[in-house]
Coordinates of C-alpha atoms and ligand atoms in Angstrom, one line a residue:
M1 CA -17.6 -8.7 1.2
N2 CA -19.4 -7.3 -2.3
A3 CA -16.2 -6.6 -4.3
V4 CA -13.6 -8.1 -6.2
V5 CA -9.5 -7.6 -6.7
V6 CA -8.0 -7.2 -9.8
R7 CA -5.0 -5.9 -11.2
A8 CA -4.6 -2.9 -12.6
T9 CA -3.8 -2.3 -15.9
P10 CA -2.3 0.4 -17.8
E11 CA -5.8 1.8 -18.8
S12 CA -6.8 2.0 -14.8
V13 CA -3.8 3.7 -13.6
P14 CA -6.0 6.9 -13.4
R15 CA -8.1 5.0 -11.1
L16 CA -4.9 4.1 -9.0
V17 CA -4.0 8.0 -8.7
A18 CA -7.4 8.9 -7.6
S19 CA -7.1 6.6 -4.8
A20 CA -3.4 7.3 -3.6
T21 CA -4.6 11.1 -3.9
S22 CA -7.1 10.4 -1.1
L23 CA -4.4 8.7 1.2
F24 CA -2.0 11.7 0.5
A25 CA -5.1 13.7 1.7
E26 CA -6.3 11.3 4.9
D27 CA -3.1 10.0 5.9
G28 CA 0.2 12.3 4.8
A29 CA -1.5 15.3 4.7
L30 CA -2.4 14.9 8.9
R31 CA 0.3 12.8 9.9
D32 CA 3.4 14.3 8.1
P33 CA 4.2 18.4 7.7
W34 CA 5.8 17.6 4.8
M35 CA 4.5 15.4 2.7
D36 CA 4.2 16.6 -0.9
L37 CA 0.8 16.7 -1.6
T38 CA 0.7 17.5 -5.3
W39 CA 3.1 14.4 -5.3
P40 CA -0.1 12.0 -6.7
H41 CA -1.3 14.5 -9.4
R42 CA 2.2 15.5 -10.4
E43 CA 4.1 12.3 -10.7
G44 CA 1.5 10.0 -9.9
P45 CA 0.6 8.8 -13.2
A46 CA 3.9 8.1 -14.8
Y47 CA 5.0 6.1 -11.6
Y48 CA 1.5 4.1 -11.3
A49 CA 1.9 3.4 -15.5
D50 CA 5.4 2.1 -14.9
L51 CA 4.2 -0.1 -11.7
A52 CA 1.7 -1.6 -13.9
H53 CA 3.1 -3.1 -16.3
R54 CA 6.5 -4.4 -14.5
S55 CA 6.6 -8.0 -13.1
D56 CA 8.6 -7.2 -9.9
S57 CA 5.6 -5.0 -8.6
L58 CA 1.7 -5.8 -7.4
C59 CA -0.8 -2.6 -8.5
L60 CA -4.2 -4.1 -7.4
L61 CA -7.3 -2.6 -7.2
A62 CA -10.8 -3.6 -5.4
L63 CA -13.7 -2.9 -7.9
S64 CA -17.4 -2.4 -6.4
A65 CA -20.3 -4.7 -7.5
A66 CA -20.9 -1.6 -9.8
G67 CA -17.3 -1.4 -11.4
S68 CA -16.1 1.5 -9.4
A69 CA -12.8 1.7 -7.7
I70 CA -13.2 1.5 -3.8
G71 CA -9.6 0.6 -2.8
H72 CA -6.3 -0.1 -3.8
L73 CA -3.0 -1.5 -2.6
I74 CA 0.7 -1.6 -4.3
G75 CA 3.3 -3.9 -3.5
R76 CA 6.9 -3.9 -4.5
T77 CA 9.8 -6.3 -4.2
R78 CA 12.8 -5.1 -1.9
R79 CA 16.3 -5.0 -4.0
A80 CA 18.2 -7.3 -2.6
D81 CA 20.4 -6.4 0.9
P82 CA 24.2 -7.6 1.7
L83 CA 23.8 -7.2 5.3
R84 CA 20.6 -9.5 5.1
P85 CA 21.6 -12.2 2.8
G86 CA 19.0 -14.6 3.2
A87 CA 16.5 -12.0 3.1
V88 CA 14.0 -11.8 0.4
V89 CA 11.0 -9.2 1.2
G90 CA 8.0 -8.0 -0.4
A91 CA 7.1 -4.8 0.6
L92 CA 3.5 -3.6 0.7
E93 CA 3.8 -0.4 0.1
S94 CA 0.3 1.8 -0.1
M95 CA -3.1 0.3 0.6
R96 CA -6.4 2.5 1.2
V97 CA -10.0 1.5 1.1
D98 CA -13.2 4.0 0.3
P99 CA -14.4 5.0 4.2
A100 CA -17.7 3.7 3.0
H101 CA -16.3 0.0 2.5
R102 CA -14.1 -0.3 5.1
G103 CA -14.8 -2.9 7.8
T104 CA -16.3 -5.6 5.0
G105 CA -13.4 -7.4 4.3
V106 CA -12.3 -5.5 1.7
G107 CA -8.8 -4.8 2.8
T108 CA -8.3 -8.2 3.9
A109 CA -9.0 -9.3 0.4
L110 CA -6.2 -7.0 -1.2
A111 CA -3.6 -8.0 2.1
D112 CA -4.6 -11.9 0.8
E113 CA -3.8 -11.0 -2.8
F114 CA -0.7 -9.2 -1.5
F115 CA 0.7 -12.4 0.6
A116 CA -0.4 -14.6 -2.2
W117 CA 2.1 -12.7 -4.7
A118 CA 4.7 -12.4 -2.5
R119 CA 5.0 -16.0 -1.5
E120 CA 4.8 -16.8 -5.6
F121 CA 7.9 -14.9 -6.1
G122 CA 9.5 -16.6 -3.6
A123 CA 9.6 -13.6 -0.5
N124 CA 10.5 -15.2 2.8
Q125 CA 9.6 -11.9 5.3
V126 CA 6.7 -9.1 4.3
S127 CA 6.6 -5.7 5.4
V128 CA 4.9 -2.2 5.5
T129 CA 5.4 1.3 7.2
A130 CA 2.6 2.6 9.1
Y131 CA 2.7 6.6 10.9
A132 CA 2.8 5.3 14.7
T133 CA -0.4 7.8 14.8
N134 CA -2.2 5.4 12.9
D135 CA -3.7 3.3 14.8
S136 CA -6.8 1.5 12.2
A137 CA -4.0 1.1 9.9
I138 CA -1.4 -0.7 12.7
R139 CA -4.3 -2.7 14.3
F140 CA -5.4 -4.0 10.2
Y141 CA -1.7 -5.0 9.8
R142 CA -1.3 -6.4 13.0
G143 CA -4.4 -8.3 12.3
R144 CA -3.1 -9.6 9.1
G145 CA 0.3 -11.1 10.9
F146 CA 2.5 -8.2 10.7
T147 CA 4.8 -7.2 13.8
P148 CA 6.4 -4.5 15.0
F149 CA 10.2 -4.9 13.6
E150 CA 12.5 -1.9 13.1
L151 CA 11.0 1.7 14.9
A152 CA 12.2 5.2 12.9
L153 CA 12.8 8.0 15.9
H154 CA 12.6 11.6 14.1
A155 CA 13.2 15.0 16.0
P156 CA 12.8 18.2 14.7
V157 CA 15.9 20.6 14.7
Ligands
COA1 C1 -6.6 0.1 6.8 C2 -7.5 -0.1 6.0 C3 -6.9 -0.1 4.4 C4 -8.2 -1.7 6.4 O1 -9.4 -1.9 5.1 P1 -10.6 -2.5 5.7 O2 -11.3 -2.6 3.9 O3 -11.2 -1.7 6.0 O4 -10.0 -3.7 6.0 P2 -11.2 -5.3 6.3 O5 -12.4 -4.8 6.7 O6 -10.7 -6.1 5.5 O7 -10.5 -5.5 7.8 C5 -11.1 -5.0 9.2 C6 -10.2 -4.8 10.1 O8 -9.0 -4.2 9.9 C7 -9.7 -3.1 11.1 N1 -9.9 -1.8 10.6 C8 -9.0 -1.2 10.4 N2 -9.4 0.2 10.4 C9 -10.4 0.1 10.2 C10 -12.0 1.0 10.1 N3 -11.5 2.0 9.8 N4 -13.3 0.4 10.3 C11 -13.6 -1.0 10.5 N5 -12.5 -1.6 10.6 C12 -11.1 -1.3 10.7 C13 -10.8 -4.0 12.2 O9 -11.0 -3.9 13.3 C14 -11.0 -5.2 11.5 O10 -10.3 -5.9 12.5 P3 -10.3 -7.7 11.9 O11 -9.4 -8.2 11.0 O12 -10.0 -8.3 13.7 O13 -11.8 -8.0 12.1 C15 -8.5 0.6 5.5 O14 -9.4 1.2 7.0 C16 -8.0 2.2 5.2 O15 -8.1 2.3 4.3 N6 -7.6 3.3 5.9 C17 -7.0 4.4 5.3 C18 -5.9 4.9 4.7 C19 -4.6 3.9 5.4 O16 -4.3 4.3 6.8 N7 -4.1 3.6 4.8 C20 -2.9 2.7 5.5 C21 -1.4 3.0 5.3 S1 -0.3 2.6 6.0

């Protein structure tokens, strides 16, 4: 892998927004007819600027040797759930690697940082959701130790 993983700063928020925009376009747009594809452009700058300086969140960028952003990962701490009092959960909210750099270990490097962050804040479980049709992402997550836990079922009405 010829890339480095860094924490996003407020200055790098536009790069996070660009990567999230691409993720919406290649994932949500294909798999969810209700996905608001204007969200990253409209709300993304404020949303990621807020996350980038919060201590309870993780905003990572993967940078190529030339310094361009080739991937991102967002981690969030989950609020304590009174129904699961012992669970301390770190959620992998979103991640993406540019197609040209996939399969070279960039996603693994981002996920490794996420696991380290989760351990650091005392998480005893991490979670991620993926569209059921996103086979390659599910394969990637399984390869990093995630296993199915809950299943969301939808039906049109
Ligand atoms: C899922 C994703 C982040 C993985 O990133 P990556 O940089 O390709 O991952 P790595 O190179 O570190 O890991 C490759 C592993 O994932 C698998 N993989 C998943 N998608 C792959 C792809 N498109 N190309 C190559 N390998 C892929 C490989 O089989 C490999 O498995 P291994 O660990 O057994 O060797 C990336 O494919 C991606 O951005 N996908 C589109 C966006 C997306 O679906 N995001 C997740 C939304 S829930």
